Short mmCIF file of C-alpha atoms in Angstrom, two decimals:
data_model
loop_
_atom_site.label_atom_id
_atom_site.label_comp_id
_atom_site.label_asym_id
_atom_site.label_seq_id
_atom_site.Cartn_x
_atom_site.Cartn_y
_atom_site.Cartn_z
CA MET V 1 -7.94 18.63 18.15
CA SER V 2 -5.20 21.06 16.99
CA ARG V 3 -3.48 20.28 13.58
CA PHE V 4 -0.35 20.37 15.92
CA GLY V 5 -1.77 17.40 18.01
CA TRP V 6 -0.69 13.79 18.47
CA CYS V 7 -1.50 13.20 14.75
CA HIS V 8 1.14 15.66 13.60
CA PRO V 9 4.29 13.97 12.13
CA ALA V 10 6.55 15.78 14.64
CA PHE V 11 4.68 14.66 17.64
CA ALA V 12 5.89 11.15 17.99
CA PRO V 13 9.74 11.65 17.84
CA VAL V 14 9.45 14.79 19.91
CA MET V 15 7.32 13.12 22.53
CA GLY V 16 9.39 9.81 22.41
CA THR V 17 12.66 11.47 22.84
CA MET V 18 11.36 13.64 25.79
CA VAL V 19 9.95 10.58 27.62
CA ALA V 20 13.27 8.75 27.03
CA MET V 21 15.28 11.61 28.29
CA LEU V 22 12.91 11.78 31.51
CA CYS V 23 13.54 8.05 32.05
CA HIS V 24 17.22 8.68 31.76
CA VAL V 25 17.30 11.63 34.23
CA ALA V 26 14.92 9.77 36.70
CA GLY V 27 17.20 6.75 36.86
CA LEU V 28 14.72 4.46 35.28
CA VAL V 29 16.97 3.40 32.45
CA GLY V 30 19.54 2.18 34.92
CA ALA V 31 16.93 0.30 36.80
CA LEU V 32 15.76 -1.49 33.67
CA LEU V 33 19.27 -2.48 32.94
CA LYS V 34 19.77 -3.89 36.46
CA SER V 35 16.28 -5.66 36.15
CA VAL V 36 17.72 -7.61 33.08
CA GLY V 37 20.71 -8.86 35.14
CA ALA V 38 23.12 -5.88 34.79
CA THR V 39 25.26 -5.34 37.88
CA THR V 40 26.78 -2.25 36.73
CA VAL V 41 25.38 0.73 34.61
CA PRO V 42 28.09 2.12 32.24
CA ALA V 43 27.47 5.47 30.64
CA ALA V 44 27.63 4.03 27.13
CA ALA V 45 25.02 1.44 27.76
CA GLU V 46 22.68 3.85 29.69
CA LEU V 47 22.87 6.22 26.52
CA VAL V 48 21.97 3.56 24.10
CA VAL V 49 19.17 2.15 26.15
CA THR V 50 17.87 5.70 26.29
CA LEU V 51 18.14 6.04 22.39
CA ILE V 52 16.44 2.56 22.01
CA ILE V 53 13.59 3.84 24.31
CA ALA V 54 13.25 6.82 22.26
CA VAL V 55 13.04 4.83 19.20
CA PHE V 56 10.50 2.48 20.44
CA LEU V 57 8.17 5.08 21.77
CA THR V 58 8.32 6.97 18.47
CA THR V 59 7.41 3.91 16.61
CA VAL V 60 4.68 2.93 18.86
CA LEU V 61 3.21 6.57 18.73
CA ARG V 62 3.36 6.57 14.88
CA ILE V 63 1.53 3.23 14.94
CA ALA V 64 -1.17 4.47 17.27
CA ARG V 65 -1.90 7.46 15.09
CA VAL V 66 -3.62 4.97 12.56
CA VAL V 67 -5.96 3.55 15.25
CA PRO V 68 -8.60 6.40 14.71
CA ASP V 69 -8.47 5.81 11.01
CA ILE V 70 -8.95 2.18 11.33
CA ARG V 71 -12.06 2.79 13.40
CA ARG V 72 -13.42 5.39 11.08
CA GLU V 73 -13.06 2.92 7.95
CA SER V 74 -14.67 0.23 9.92
CA ALA V 75 -17.75 2.30 10.90
CA ALA V 76 -18.16 3.43 7.18
CA THR V 77 -17.89 -0.11 5.84
CA ALA V 78 -20.32 -1.08 8.73
CA ARG V 79 -22.77 1.82 7.56
CA ALA V 80 -22.40 0.84 4.05
CA VAL V 81 -23.32 -2.71 4.78
CA THR V 82 -26.43 -1.77 6.18
CA SER V 83 -27.25 1.01 3.56
CA VAL V 84 -24.85 1.99 0.68
CA GLN V 85 -26.86 5.14 0.43
CA ALA V 86 -25.62 6.15 3.82
CA VAL V 87 -22.20 6.66 2.41
CA HIS V 88 -21.34 10.22 1.14
CA PRO V 89 -19.19 9.84 -2.05
CA GLY V 90 -17.24 13.00 -0.82
CA ASP V 91 -15.85 11.26 2.36
CA ASP V 92 -12.31 10.39 2.58
CA THR V 93 -12.85 6.55 3.27
CA LEU V 94 -12.36 3.48 1.45
CA VAL V 95 -16.02 2.70 0.77
CA ALA V 96 -16.59 6.51 -0.39
CA ARG V 97 -14.02 6.34 -2.83
CA ARG V 98 -15.03 3.07 -4.27
CA LEU V 99 -18.61 4.27 -4.31
CA LYS V 100 -17.56 7.40 -6.34
CA LEU V 101 -15.61 5.37 -8.92
CA PHE V 102 -18.44 2.78 -8.95
CA ARG V 103 -20.93 5.60 -10.04
CA GLU V 104 -18.59 7.16 -12.60
CA ALA V 105 -17.64 3.94 -14.18
CA ALA V 106 -21.50 3.09 -14.53
CA GLU V 107 -22.48 6.45 -16.02
CA ALA V 108 -19.51 6.18 -18.51
CA GLY V 109 -20.33 2.67 -19.50
CA ASN V 110 -16.95 1.30 -18.30
CA ASP V 111 -16.05 -1.71 -16.71
CA ALA V 112 -16.65 -1.01 -12.83
CA GLU V 113 -15.02 -4.25 -11.78
CA ALA V 114 -11.66 -3.46 -13.29
CA VAL V 115 -11.85 0.00 -12.06
CA LEU V 116 -12.58 -0.98 -8.41
CA GLY V 117 -9.72 -3.61 -8.66
CA ALA V 118 -7.22 -0.80 -9.83
CA ARG V 119 -8.41 1.22 -6.60
CA SER V 120 -7.71 -1.67 -4.40
CA ALA V 121 -4.22 -2.21 -5.60
CA LEU V 122 -3.47 1.50 -5.08
CA ASP V 123 -4.88 1.33 -1.49
CA GLU V 124 -2.63 -1.47 -0.84
CA SER V 125 0.66 0.29 -2.37
CA GLU V 126 -0.50 3.54 -0.24
CA MET V 127 -0.86 1.42 2.92
CA ALA V 128 2.69 -0.22 2.31
CA ASN V 129 4.37 3.17 1.73
CA LYS V 130 2.87 4.56 4.77
CA HIS V 131 4.32 2.19 7.21
CA HIS V 132 7.66 2.07 5.40
CA LEU V 133 9.26 4.51 8.24
CA ASP V 134 7.87 2.42 10.85
CA HIS V 135 9.29 -1.00 9.62
CA ALA V 136 12.71 0.89 9.28
CA LEU V 137 12.40 2.00 12.99
CA ILE V 138 11.47 -1.46 14.05
CA TRP V 139 14.40 -2.98 12.20
CA ALA V 140 16.83 -0.58 13.78
CA LEU V 141 15.91 -1.38 17.42
CA PRO V 142 18.12 -4.59 17.60
CA VAL V 143 20.95 -2.92 15.52
CA PHE V 144 20.95 -0.26 18.24
CA GLY V 145 21.08 -3.05 20.72
CA PHE V 146 24.13 -4.60 19.02
CA ILE V 147 25.83 -1.22 18.91
CA GLY V 148 25.31 -0.57 22.69
CA THR V 149 26.54 -4.25 23.20
CA ALA V 150 29.86 -3.41 21.25
CA LEU V 151 30.53 -0.32 22.93
CA THR V 152 30.00 -1.70 26.52
CA MET V 153 32.22 -4.61 25.52
CA ALA V 154 34.89 -2.05 24.27
CA ALA V 155 34.83 -0.16 27.57
CA MET V 156 34.99 -3.49 29.10
CA VAL V 157 38.24 -4.35 27.44
CA THR V 158 39.68 -0.94 27.97
CA ALA V 159 39.07 -1.14 31.81
CA PHE V 160 40.45 -4.70 31.89
CA GLY V 161 43.50 -3.68 30.22
CA ASP V 162 44.24 -0.82 32.61
CA ALA V 163 43.75 -2.96 35.58
CA LEU V 164 46.46 -5.42 34.08
CA ASP V 165 48.83 -2.82 33.73
CA ARG V 166 48.81 -1.84 37.16
CA GLN V 167 49.05 -5.35 38.57
CA GLY V 168 50.35 -8.30 36.93
CA ASP V 169 49.67 -11.28 39.22
CA ALA V 170 47.18 -13.93 39.16
CA ALA V 171 45.36 -12.58 42.09
CA ALA V 172 45.00 -9.14 40.25
CA LEU V 173 43.88 -10.83 37.18
CA MET V 174 41.04 -12.64 39.01
CA ALA V 175 40.18 -9.25 40.55
CA ALA V 176 39.98 -7.46 37.63
CA LEU V 177 37.91 -10.13 35.99
CA LYS V 178 35.30 -9.81 38.74
CA GLN V 179 35.42 -6.13 38.78
CA HIS V 180 35.66 -5.04 35.22
CA VAL V 181 34.92 -7.94 32.67
CA LEU V 182 32.07 -9.92 34.22
CA PRO V 183 29.77 -6.82 35.28
CA GLU V 184 30.33 -5.13 32.16
CA LEU V 185 29.45 -8.20 30.16
CA ALA V 186 26.16 -8.65 31.89
CA SER V 187 25.43 -4.87 31.24
CA ALA V 188 26.48 -5.46 27.54
CA PHE V 189 24.04 -8.38 26.93
CA GLY V 190 21.40 -6.54 28.75
CA VAL V 191 21.39 -3.69 26.17
CA THR V 192 20.76 -6.38 23.56
CA LEU V 193 18.04 -8.13 25.38
CA ILE V 194 16.14 -4.72 25.95
CA ALA V 195 16.50 -3.85 22.27
CA LEU V 196 15.14 -7.17 21.24
CA PHE V 197 12.36 -7.23 23.70
CA LEU V 198 11.17 -3.73 22.65
CA SER V 199 11.56 -4.69 18.81
CA VAL V 200 9.22 -7.65 19.42
CA LEU V 201 6.75 -5.41 20.99
CA ALA V 202 6.91 -2.88 18.23
CA PHE V 203 6.67 -5.50 15.52
CA GLY V 204 3.47 -7.03 17.25
CA ALA V 205 2.02 -3.61 17.27
CA MET V 206 2.81 -2.95 13.61
CA ALA V 207 1.30 -6.50 12.69
CA LEU V 208 -1.94 -5.67 14.41
CA ALA V 209 -2.19 -2.28 12.64
CA GLU V 210 -1.42 -3.69 9.13
CA ARG V 211 -3.81 -6.68 9.71
CA ALA V 212 -6.81 -4.20 10.70
CA GLU V 213 -6.02 -1.92 7.64
CA ARG V 214 -5.71 -4.78 5.13
CA ALA V 215 -9.26 -6.29 6.98
CA ASN V 216 -10.87 -2.81 6.04
CA VAL V 217 -9.58 -2.92 2.46
CA ALA V 218 -10.91 -6.39 2.09
CA ALA V 219 -14.24 -5.61 3.50
CA ALA V 220 -14.69 -2.55 1.26
CA ASP V 221 -13.95 -4.73 -1.81
CA GLU V 222 -16.16 -7.46 -0.67
CA LEU V 223 -19.09 -4.99 -0.39
CA PHE V 224 -18.85 -3.66 -3.83
CA LEU V 225 -18.25 -7.02 -5.41
CA LEU V 226 -21.59 -7.97 -3.93
CA HIS V 227 -23.06 -4.79 -5.72
CA LEU V 228 -21.49 -5.87 -8.95
CA ALA V 229 -22.80 -9.46 -8.60
CA ARG V 230 -26.37 -8.01 -8.13
CA LEU V 231 -26.03 -5.74 -11.16
CA PRO V 232 -28.11 -6.84 -14.26
CA ALA V 233 -26.51 -8.00 -17.58
CA LYS V 234 -24.65 -5.06 -19.31
CA ARG V 235 -26.79 -3.22 -21.80
CA THR V 236 -25.43 -1.68 -24.86
CA ALA V 237 -24.76 2.13 -24.55
CA PRO V 238 -27.08 4.49 -26.65
CA ALA V 239 -24.10 5.72 -28.70
CA LEU V 240 -23.18 1.92 -29.50
CA ASN V 241 -26.84 1.25 -30.71
CA GLY V 242 -26.36 4.36 -32.96
CA LEU V 243 -23.25 2.96 -34.40
CA ALA V 244 -24.80 -0.24 -35.06
CA GLN V 245 -27.72 1.11 -37.04
CA GLU V 246 -25.35 3.32 -38.92
CA LEU V 247 -23.33 0.03 -39.75
CA ALA V 248 -26.51 -1.83 -40.82
CA GLN V 249 -27.57 1.06 -43.09
CA SER V 250 -24.10 1.25 -44.76
CA ARG V 251 -23.98 -2.41 -45.27
CA GLY V 252 -27.45 -2.32 -47.13
CA ARG V 253 -26.10 0.48 -49.35
CA THR V 254 -22.91 -1.52 -50.26
CA GLU V 255 -24.86 -4.44 -51.17
CA GLU V 256 -26.99 -2.43 -53.47
CA LEU V 257 -23.93 -0.96 -54.89
CA ILE V 258 -22.52 -4.44 -55.52
CA LYS V 259 -25.81 -5.48 -57.32
CA GLY V 260 -25.45 -2.34 -59.58
CA LEU V 261 -21.75 -3.14 -60.31
CA ASP V 262 -22.85 -6.79 -61.26
CA ALA V 263 -25.43 -5.40 -63.77
CA LEU V 264 -23.17 -3.15 -65.22
CA ARG V 265 -20.56 -5.99 -65.65
CA THR V 266 -23.11 -7.89 -67.29
CA ALA V 267 -24.09 -5.33 -69.84
CA VAL V 268 -20.48 -4.56 -70.67
CA GLU V 269 -19.85 -8.16 -71.36
CA THR V 270 -22.94 -8.42 -73.51
CA LEU V 271 -21.81 -5.39 -75.39
CA ALA V 272 -18.40 -6.70 -75.98
CA GLU V 273 -19.89 -9.97 -77.26
CA SER V 274 -22.21 -8.26 -79.72
CA GLY V 275 -19.50 -5.90 -81.03
CA GLY V 276 -17.24 -8.83 -82.06
CA ARG V 277 -19.73 -10.46 -84.52
CA PRO V 278 -19.83 -9.34 -88.25
CA GLN V 279 -23.19 -7.06 -89.08
CA ARG V 280 -24.80 -7.11 -92.32
CA TYR V 281 -26.03 -3.78 -93.41
CA THR V 282 -28.35 -3.34 -96.51
CA LEU V 283 -29.19 0.14 -98.30
CA VAL V 284 -32.77 -1.06 -98.92
CA ARG V 285 -35.04 -2.34 -96.22
CA GLU V 286 -35.76 -5.95 -96.62
CA GLN V 287 -39.39 -7.06 -97.27
#
């Protein structure tokens, strides 16, 4: 597939806008409004519904881009469950990244469990950041619906005021209500209804995609937790063994030095005591 294919970031908004415009030109937007109870199709309502359809299609296409990645991650995890040797550490998958970190931590003598936990937290954060714009688009759908409702009701009030200015009797008032208020009111609420319905569909697709991605992260974590549980007890690294031997030798030399200092202190005390007693000296050796 070309790098400018459907996984390109510009593909979803361009395709969504084009399809929405085609629906507008073909009259499908007006038919959609009439299907939800609108008796007329005001220009403002039709334009807003076209915008809502474009945003909805953009969101759905952006969500659909992660489906191949979800399938690829699921397949990689399934292969790793069968045999972890089948996973290549250089692949850009959840299990491959964990396998690489697992081996590096084991070779360096680090805590592999802490390293894998940090990798899992980073994957969760990356997943949330990846769908941040999608959540914003889903949130914008009902907002656009309310904007369309407000625009349609504003046009309704303007048309109703113009009708009253031309004729002021009660019959004209009833005719203006039937002609300008009730049909426009149905169209206004039809815009909101369409926006809310499409936002529910987009939110459902988003929830399914995020659920599948979190399931892949959990499956990868569970796989390597099983490998951690099967590891033998941690052994002391060679460098730590050498350090322990050096410490033992140093402790022995320290004990010898302490014994020597104790002997020296005893000799000094004995010499001091002997120097304090008077001594008798004679010139002739006693027989």
